[in-house]
Amino acid sequence: MKDIFTGKVVWITGASSGIGEALVKAFVRGGSRVIASSNDSAGLARVAGECSGLQGSVIAVLFDLSDTSGIDVLAADVVHREGRIDMLLNIGGISQRAMLKETPLWLDRKIMEINYFGTIALTKAVLPHMISAGGGHIAATSSISGRFGFPYRSAYSASKQALHGFFETLLLEHRNDNIRVSVIIPGRVQTAISLHALTAAGKEHGRMDEGQKGGVTTERAAEQIIRGLSRNRREILVGSTELLMLWIRKYLPPLFFRIAGKIKPM
Ligand SMILES: NC(=O)c1ccc[n+]([C@@H]2O[C@H](COP(=O)([O-])OP(=O)(O)OC[C@H]3O[C@@H](n4cnc5c(N)ncnc54)[C@H](OP(=O)(O)O)[C@@H]3O)[C@@H](O)[C@H]2O)c1
C-alpha cells in the first residue's frame, strides 16, 4: 500500500464482502481511516473485527443502496465525525442471471436502483463536501459487461454502462475542483457476486459460476485497484486474460458477437 493513503479518510461501499472487503483491509493496513458500508451489519462487524490491530481504523456505516432517502444526512454526519472524506470508493453492487425476456421490469429497476442510483446518490451527497475541502478522489465500479452487452445480464450491463456516462461527466465538470475520478472495470474476481446475483424471480442465483472461480483473488483485485488509484487512472482494469474481451469487442466486433453469442444459460 502506498503511504500516500496513510491517514486519509476513505469511504468504501460493498465493504462486507469480496472486492470491497479486500479494499477495506488493504487501506486499514496502510493506515487509512476507513468508513465501511454495506447493508449487512454482521458482515461489517466481522470485517471490522478482522482489521483490529492494523495500523489504520475502521468504522461501520450501515445503509441500503436501494434506499437513498437519508443519504445527504448520512454523508454530512460522516464528515462531521471524520472531519472530511478524501476518497469515496463505490464498490457495492449486485449482478443478474436471467434472460431479458423473463426479467420483469421491477427487477430491472431494482438492479438499476442498487448499481446506478445508489452509487450516484452517495456520490452526489459526498461531492459538495469534497469540493469545499479542496478536492478528493471518487471511484465507481463498473464491469467488463459495462463495456458491452452480455447474455443473462441485461439490467446489470445497462446499470454498469450508465455509470460510465455519469462518472465521465463528473470528471469533466469537476476537474477544476480537484475532483479525481476513476472507473474500476473488473473482469472476473473470486467473490460471492454470482451467488447473490438475482434470477428472473428476484431470488439469489445461489451458485458459484465457473468464471468467478477462475478469476483473480480479491487481494490481487485490491492491489490492482490501489495501484490504479495511486496513479489517478481514469479507468482501472482488474482481472486477467478475460480482459481481452474488451479489446476484442472494440477491434474485432464480429468475433466478440460470435463468442458472447455462444454463452449458455447456467
Ligand atoms: N466479482 C467479479 O467478478 C466482478 C466482475 C465485475 C464487476 N464486479 C463488481 O464489483 C463490485 C463488488 O462485487 P463483488 O464481486 O465483491 O461481490 P460481493 O462479494 O457479492 O460483494 C457485493 C457487495 O455489495 C454490497 N451490496 C449489494 N447490494 C447492496 C445494497 N442493496 N445495499 C448496500 N450494499 C449492497 C454487498 O453487501 P450486502 O451484504 O449488504 O448486500 C457486498 O458488500 C460490484 O459492483 C460488482 O458488480 C465484480
Tab-separated table of C-alpha atoms and ligand atoms in Angstrom:
chain	number	residue	atom	x	y	z
A	1	MET	CA	0.000	0.000	0.000
A	2	LYS	CA	1.290	3.423	-0.965
A	3	ASP	CA	1.844	5.694	2.039
A	4	ILE	CA	0.026	8.467	0.140
A	5	PHE	CA	-3.135	6.884	1.626
A	6	THR	CA	-1.892	6.885	5.236
A	7	GLY	CA	-4.209	8.968	7.434
A	8	LYS	CA	-6.662	9.518	4.575
A	9	VAL	CA	-10.406	9.152	5.169
A	10	VAL	CA	-11.680	6.563	2.683
A	11	TRP	CA	-15.375	5.632	2.387
A	12	ILE	CA	-15.864	2.183	0.836
A	13	THR	CA	-19.253	0.650	-0.090
A	14	GLY	CA	-19.673	-3.085	-0.653
A	15	ALA	CA	-17.353	-3.414	2.344
A	16	SER	CA	-18.860	-6.591	3.832
A	17	SER	CA	-17.723	-8.959	1.088
A	18	GLY	CA	-15.470	-9.613	-1.900
A	19	ILE	CA	-13.606	-6.738	-3.550
A	20	GLY	CA	-14.869	-4.105	-1.077
A	21	GLU	CA	-13.793	-6.198	1.904
A	22	ALA	CA	-10.295	-6.706	0.444
A	23	LEU	CA	-10.017	-2.950	-0.155
A	24	VAL	CA	-11.077	-2.151	3.429
A	25	LYS	CA	-8.357	-4.447	4.768
A	26	ALA	CA	-5.694	-3.082	2.403
A	27	PHE	CA	-6.499	0.551	3.267
A	28	VAL	CA	-6.641	-0.094	7.030
A	29	ARG	CA	-3.344	-1.994	6.784
A	30	GLY	CA	-1.889	1.059	5.046
A	31	GLY	CA	-3.013	3.398	7.848
A	32	SER	CA	-6.174	4.893	6.321
A	33	ARG	CA	-9.278	5.798	8.319
A	34	VAL	CA	-11.919	3.696	6.590
A	35	ILE	CA	-15.696	4.108	6.645
A	36	ALA	CA	-17.014	0.677	5.696
A	37	SER	CA	-20.552	0.495	4.295
A	38	SER	CA	-22.978	-2.163	3.158
A	39	ASN	CA	-26.424	-3.370	4.142
A	40	ASP	CA	-25.100	-6.257	6.243
A	41	SER	CA	-24.296	-5.273	9.848
A	42	ALA	CA	-22.930	-8.718	10.805
A	43	GLY	CA	-20.659	-8.739	7.739
A	44	LEU	CA	-19.371	-5.247	8.512
A	45	ALA	CA	-18.740	-6.196	12.167
A	46	ARG	CA	-16.767	-9.268	11.017
A	47	VAL	CA	-14.624	-7.189	8.616
A	48	ALA	CA	-14.028	-4.520	11.291
A	49	GLY	CA	-13.040	-7.241	13.778
A	50	GLU	CA	-10.568	-8.710	11.276
A	51	CYS	CA	-8.978	-5.260	10.919
A	52	SER	CA	-8.300	-4.795	14.627
A	53	GLY	CA	-4.608	-4.345	15.388
A	54	LEU	CA	-3.851	-2.974	11.930
A	55	GLN	CA	-2.308	0.479	11.504
A	56	GLY	CA	-5.450	2.394	10.489
A	57	SER	CA	-9.023	2.334	11.739
A	58	VAL	CA	-12.442	1.318	10.512
A	59	ILE	CA	-15.975	2.364	11.386
A	60	ALA	CA	-19.066	0.661	10.018
A	61	VAL	CA	-21.845	2.779	8.475
A	62	LEU	CA	-24.842	0.692	7.506
A	63	PHE	CA	-27.001	1.667	4.572
A	64	ASP	CA	-29.020	0.127	1.771
A	65	LEU	CA	-28.022	1.295	-1.712
A	66	SER	CA	-31.623	0.765	-2.814
A	67	ASP	CA	-32.924	3.294	-0.253
A	68	THR	CA	-31.091	6.582	-0.585
A	69	SER	CA	-33.667	8.774	1.181
A	70	GLY	CA	-31.379	9.754	4.092
A	71	ILE	CA	-28.118	9.821	2.168
A	72	ASP	CA	-27.360	13.574	2.458
A	73	VAL	CA	-27.802	13.475	6.236
A	74	LEU	CA	-25.638	10.357	6.431
A	75	ALA	CA	-22.824	11.964	4.401
A	76	ALA	CA	-22.971	15.156	6.480
A	77	ASP	CA	-22.809	13.042	9.647
A	78	VAL	CA	-19.738	11.159	8.394
A	79	VAL	CA	-18.000	14.445	7.519
A	80	HIS	CA	-18.915	15.845	10.950
A	81	ARG	CA	-17.414	12.791	12.683
A	82	GLU	CA	-14.333	12.272	10.469
A	83	GLY	CA	-13.603	15.891	9.506
A	84	ARG	CA	-13.538	15.188	5.747
A	85	ILE	CA	-13.780	12.470	3.098
A	86	ASP	CA	-10.657	12.178	0.949
A	87	MET	CA	-11.782	9.246	-1.147
A	88	LEU	CA	-15.089	7.552	-1.972
A	89	LEU	CA	-14.880	4.053	-3.424
A	90	ASN	CA	-18.298	2.955	-4.697
A	91	ILE	CA	-17.816	-0.808	-4.816
A	92	GLY	CA	-21.213	-2.230	-3.715
A	93	GLY	CA	-23.398	-3.820	-6.355
A	94	ILE	CA	-25.463	-6.794	-7.406
A	95	SER	CA	-25.498	-8.962	-10.528
A	96	GLN	CA	-28.152	-10.788	-12.550
A	97	ARG	CA	-28.656	-14.241	-14.064
A	98	ALA	CA	-31.829	-14.057	-16.172
A	99	MET	CA	-32.839	-13.795	-19.819
A	100	LEU	CA	-34.125	-10.294	-20.550
A	101	LYS	CA	-37.482	-11.559	-21.852
A	102	GLU	CA	-38.024	-13.257	-18.470
A	103	THR	CA	-36.809	-10.322	-16.377
A	104	PRO	CA	-39.768	-8.325	-15.012
A	105	LEU	CA	-39.444	-4.547	-15.156
A	106	TRP	CA	-39.417	-4.257	-11.360
A	107	LEU	CA	-36.242	-6.327	-11.353
A	108	ASP	CA	-34.609	-4.098	-13.988
A	109	ARG	CA	-35.489	-1.170	-11.707
A	110	LYS	CA	-34.147	-2.902	-8.582
A	111	ILE	CA	-30.764	-3.624	-10.179
A	112	MET	CA	-30.659	-0.074	-11.536
A	113	GLU	CA	-31.524	1.320	-8.060
A	114	ILE	CA	-28.681	-0.521	-6.363
A	115	ASN	CA	-25.947	-0.348	-9.004
A	116	TYR	CA	-26.681	3.047	-10.549
A	117	PHE	CA	-28.948	5.262	-8.414
A	118	GLY	CA	-27.461	4.134	-5.083
A	119	THR	CA	-23.971	4.836	-6.372
A	120	ILE	CA	-24.742	8.252	-7.845
A	121	ALA	CA	-26.810	9.284	-4.812
A	122	LEU	CA	-23.887	8.679	-2.458
A	123	THR	CA	-21.535	10.403	-4.895
A	124	LYS	CA	-23.804	13.480	-5.084
A	125	ALA	CA	-24.048	13.533	-1.278
A	126	VAL	CA	-20.266	13.411	-0.815
A	127	LEU	CA	-19.242	15.702	-3.708
A	128	PRO	CA	-20.063	19.117	-2.131
A	129	HIS	CA	-18.061	18.187	0.983
A	130	MET	CA	-15.073	17.229	-1.167
A	131	ILE	CA	-15.319	20.423	-3.207
A	132	SER	CA	-15.424	22.617	-0.108
A	133	ALA	CA	-12.466	20.693	1.338
A	134	GLY	CA	-10.396	21.420	-1.787
A	135	GLY	CA	-10.789	18.127	-3.643
A	136	GLY	CA	-10.933	14.366	-3.423
A	137	HIS	CA	-10.996	11.127	-5.378
A	138	ILE	CA	-14.203	9.272	-6.323
A	139	ALA	CA	-14.320	5.814	-7.903
A	140	ALA	CA	-17.218	3.731	-9.197
A	141	THR	CA	-17.225	0.042	-10.041
A	142	SER	CA	-18.360	-0.979	-13.478
A	143	SER	CA	-17.571	-4.354	-15.077
A	144	ILE	CA	-16.369	-5.614	-18.416
A	145	SER	CA	-20.110	-6.079	-19.045
A	146	GLY	CA	-20.348	-2.320	-18.551
A	147	ARG	CA	-18.472	-2.084	-21.835
A	148	PHE	CA	-20.664	-4.494	-23.824
A	149	GLY	CA	-23.947	-6.374	-23.634
A	150	PHE	CA	-23.765	-9.874	-22.210
A	151	PRO	CA	-26.281	-12.744	-22.045
A	152	TYR	CA	-28.352	-13.009	-18.809
A	153	ARG	CA	-27.111	-9.618	-17.593
A	154	SER	CA	-29.326	-7.114	-19.465
A	155	ALA	CA	-30.112	-4.930	-16.432
A	156	TYR	CA	-26.668	-5.448	-14.891
A	157	SER	CA	-24.880	-4.461	-18.090
A	158	ALA	CA	-27.185	-1.437	-18.541
A	159	SER	CA	-26.651	-0.288	-14.936
A	160	LYS	CA	-22.879	-0.501	-15.321
A	161	GLN	CA	-22.864	1.235	-18.726
A	162	ALA	CA	-24.848	4.100	-17.172
A	163	LEU	CA	-22.097	4.594	-14.586
A	164	HIS	CA	-19.571	5.358	-17.340
A	165	GLY	CA	-21.687	8.259	-18.621
A	166	PHE	CA	-22.203	9.693	-15.143
A	167	PHE	CA	-18.637	9.387	-13.908
A	168	GLU	CA	-17.015	10.634	-17.120
A	169	THR	CA	-19.230	13.728	-16.850
A	170	LEU	CA	-18.287	14.131	-13.188
A	171	LEU	CA	-14.629	14.128	-14.208
A	172	LEU	CA	-15.185	16.710	-16.942
A	173	GLU	CA	-17.319	19.060	-14.844
A	174	HIS	CA	-15.201	18.988	-11.691
A	175	ARG	CA	-11.617	18.847	-12.940
A	176	ASN	CA	-11.085	22.427	-11.697
A	177	ASP	CA	-12.407	21.483	-8.252
A	178	ASN	CA	-9.570	18.945	-7.952
A	179	ILE	CA	-12.031	16.031	-8.051
A	180	ARG	CA	-10.261	12.947	-9.410
A	181	VAL	CA	-12.468	10.228	-10.888
A	182	SER	CA	-11.715	6.581	-11.614
A	183	VAL	CA	-13.962	3.871	-13.020
A	184	ILE	CA	-12.976	0.379	-11.928
A	185	ILE	CA	-13.601	-2.289	-14.587
A	186	PRO	CA	-13.307	-5.817	-13.180
A	187	GLY	CA	-13.322	-8.894	-15.361
A	188	ARG	CA	-13.509	-11.942	-13.123
A	189	VAL	CA	-12.753	-11.829	-9.412
A	190	GLN	CA	-13.294	-14.719	-6.969
A	191	THR	CA	-16.188	-13.316	-4.922
A	192	ALA	CA	-19.762	-14.182	-3.981
A	193	ILE	CA	-21.168	-11.992	-6.803
A	194	SER	CA	-22.710	-14.893	-8.764
A	195	LEU	CA	-24.160	-16.432	-5.555
A	196	HIS	CA	-26.075	-13.215	-4.831
A	197	ALA	CA	-26.948	-12.460	-8.481
A	198	LEU	CA	-30.704	-12.137	-8.991
A	199	THR	CA	-32.742	-14.578	-11.085
A	200	ALA	CA	-35.906	-13.613	-13.005
A	201	ALA	CA	-37.910	-14.333	-9.832
A	202	GLY	CA	-35.736	-11.906	-7.849
A	203	LYS	CA	-34.191	-14.787	-5.882
A	204	GLU	CA	-30.475	-15.349	-5.351
A	205	HIS	CA	-28.833	-17.447	-8.094
A	206	GLY	CA	-27.015	-19.295	-5.282
A	207	ARG	CA	-24.321	-20.799	-7.489
A	208	MET	CA	-20.665	-20.015	-7.951
A	209	ASP	CA	-20.047	-19.538	-11.673
A	210	GLU	CA	-17.036	-21.257	-13.228
A	211	GLY	CA	-15.871	-17.839	-14.432
A	212	GLN	CA	-15.852	-16.469	-10.883
A	213	LYS	CA	-13.965	-19.497	-9.578
A	214	GLY	CA	-11.230	-18.947	-12.153
A	215	GLY	CA	-10.957	-15.208	-11.512
A	216	VAL	CA	-8.200	-13.335	-9.715
A	217	THR	CA	-8.267	-13.273	-5.914
A	218	THR	CA	-9.831	-10.348	-4.093
A	219	GLU	CA	-6.389	-9.456	-2.712
A	220	ARG	CA	-4.978	-9.241	-6.253
A	221	ALA	CA	-8.008	-7.188	-7.328
A	222	ALA	CA	-7.429	-4.785	-4.407
A	223	GLU	CA	-3.752	-4.416	-5.380
A	224	GLN	CA	-4.688	-3.621	-8.985
A	225	ILE	CA	-7.291	-1.081	-7.850
A	226	ILE	CA	-4.968	0.635	-5.367
A	227	ARG	CA	-2.209	0.884	-7.974
A	228	GLY	CA	-4.689	2.490	-10.399
A	229	LEU	CA	-5.979	4.907	-7.756
A	230	SER	CA	-2.474	5.947	-6.733
A	231	ARG	CA	-1.712	6.709	-10.414
A	232	ASN	CA	-5.016	8.573	-10.772
A	233	ARG	CA	-6.137	6.362	-13.674
A	234	ARG	CA	-9.463	7.284	-15.313
A	235	GLU	CA	-10.146	3.577	-15.868
A	236	ILE	CA	-8.719	0.744	-13.777
A	237	LEU	CA	-8.813	-2.711	-15.328
A	238	VAL	CA	-8.985	-5.570	-12.825
A	239	GLY	CA	-8.518	-9.223	-13.671
A	240	SER	CA	-6.505	-11.310	-16.072
A	241	THR	CA	-6.868	-12.767	-19.595
A	242	GLU	CA	-10.675	-12.254	-19.675
A	243	LEU	CA	-9.920	-8.522	-20.060
A	244	LEU	CA	-9.001	-9.377	-23.675
A	245	MET	CA	-12.751	-9.341	-24.340
A	246	LEU	CA	-12.626	-5.532	-24.101
A	247	TRP	CA	-10.044	-5.435	-26.856
A	248	ILE	CA	-11.940	-7.990	-28.971
A	249	ARG	CA	-15.221	-6.045	-28.603
A	250	LYS	CA	-13.502	-2.846	-29.699
A	251	TYR	CA	-11.308	-4.076	-32.551
A	252	LEU	CA	-12.888	-7.391	-33.671
A	253	PRO	CA	-16.642	-6.960	-33.009
A	254	PRO	CA	-17.730	-9.911	-35.229
A	255	LEU	CA	-15.525	-12.217	-33.147
A	256	PHE	CA	-16.930	-10.752	-29.926
A	257	PHE	CA	-20.529	-11.421	-31.020
A	258	ARG	CA	-19.586	-14.974	-32.044
A	259	ILE	CA	-18.012	-15.725	-28.649
A	260	ALA	CA	-20.596	-13.955	-26.442
A	261	GLY	CA	-23.488	-15.352	-28.506
A	262	LYS	CA	-22.459	-18.876	-27.528
A	263	ILE	CA	-22.806	-18.255	-23.780
A	264	LYS	CA	-25.360	-20.760	-22.458
A	265	PRO	CA	-27.745	-20.322	-19.513
A	266	MET	CA	-26.404	-21.676	-16.218
B	1	LIG	N1	-16.542	-10.405	-8.853
B	1	LIG	C1	-16.481	-10.102	-10.150
B	1	LIG	O1	-16.015	-10.930	-10.972
B	1	LIG	C2	-16.951	-8.766	-10.641
B	1	LIG	C3	-16.853	-8.513	-12.002
B	1	LIG	C4	-17.284	-7.273	-12.485
B	1	LIG	C5	-17.762	-6.310	-11.617
B	1	LIG	N2	-17.855	-6.604	-10.278
B	1	LIG	C6	-18.406	-5.546	-9.398
B	1	LIG	O2	-17.604	-5.437	-8.239
B	1	LIG	C7	-18.396	-4.915	-7.167
B	1	LIG	C8	-18.158	-5.729	-5.904
B	1	LIG	O3	-18.698	-7.026	-6.097
B	1	LIG	P1	-18.028	-8.340	-5.501
B	1	LIG	O4	-17.590	-9.135	-6.654
B	1	LIG	O5	-17.086	-8.007	-4.417
B	1	LIG	O6	-19.356	-9.074	-4.957
B	1	LIG	P2	-19.863	-9.452	-3.484
B	1	LIG	O7	-18.826	-10.265	-2.788
B	1	LIG	O8	-21.211	-10.052	-3.692
B	1	LIG	O9	-19.992	-8.049	-2.749
B	1	LIG	C9	-21.030	-7.148	-3.066
B	1	LIG	C10	-21.091	-6.070	-2.009
B	1	LIG	O10	-22.117	-5.135	-2.399
B	1	LIG	C11	-22.991	-4.942	-1.287
B	1	LIG	N3	-24.371	-4.699	-1.660
B	1	LIG	C12	-25.150	-5.398	-2.524
B	1	LIG	N4	-26.398	-4.917	-2.523
B	1	LIG	C13	-26.419	-3.887	-1.623
B	1	LIG	C14	-27.416	-2.999	-1.153
B	1	LIG	N5	-28.688	-3.044	-1.598
B	1	LIG	N6	-27.081	-2.067	-0.233
B	1	LIG	C15	-25.830	-1.988	0.239
B	1	LIG	N7	-24.832	-2.816	-0.156
B	1	LIG	C16	-25.131	-3.749	-1.071
B	1	LIG	C17	-22.918	-6.266	-0.530
B	1	LIG	O11	-23.339	-6.053	0.808
B	1	LIG	P3	-24.683	-6.685	1.421
B	1	LIG	O12	-24.219	-7.906	2.087
B	1	LIG	O13	-25.173	-5.629	2.293
B	1	LIG	O14	-25.639	-6.999	0.280
B	1	LIG	C18	-21.450	-6.617	-0.640
B	1	LIG	O15	-20.725	-5.955	0.379
B	1	LIG	C19	-19.846	-4.931	-7.674
B	1	LIG	O16	-20.212	-3.618	-8.065
B	1	LIG	C20	-19.803	-5.856	-8.877
B	1	LIG	O17	-20.791	-5.547	-9.835
B	1	LIG	C21	-17.463	-7.800	-9.790
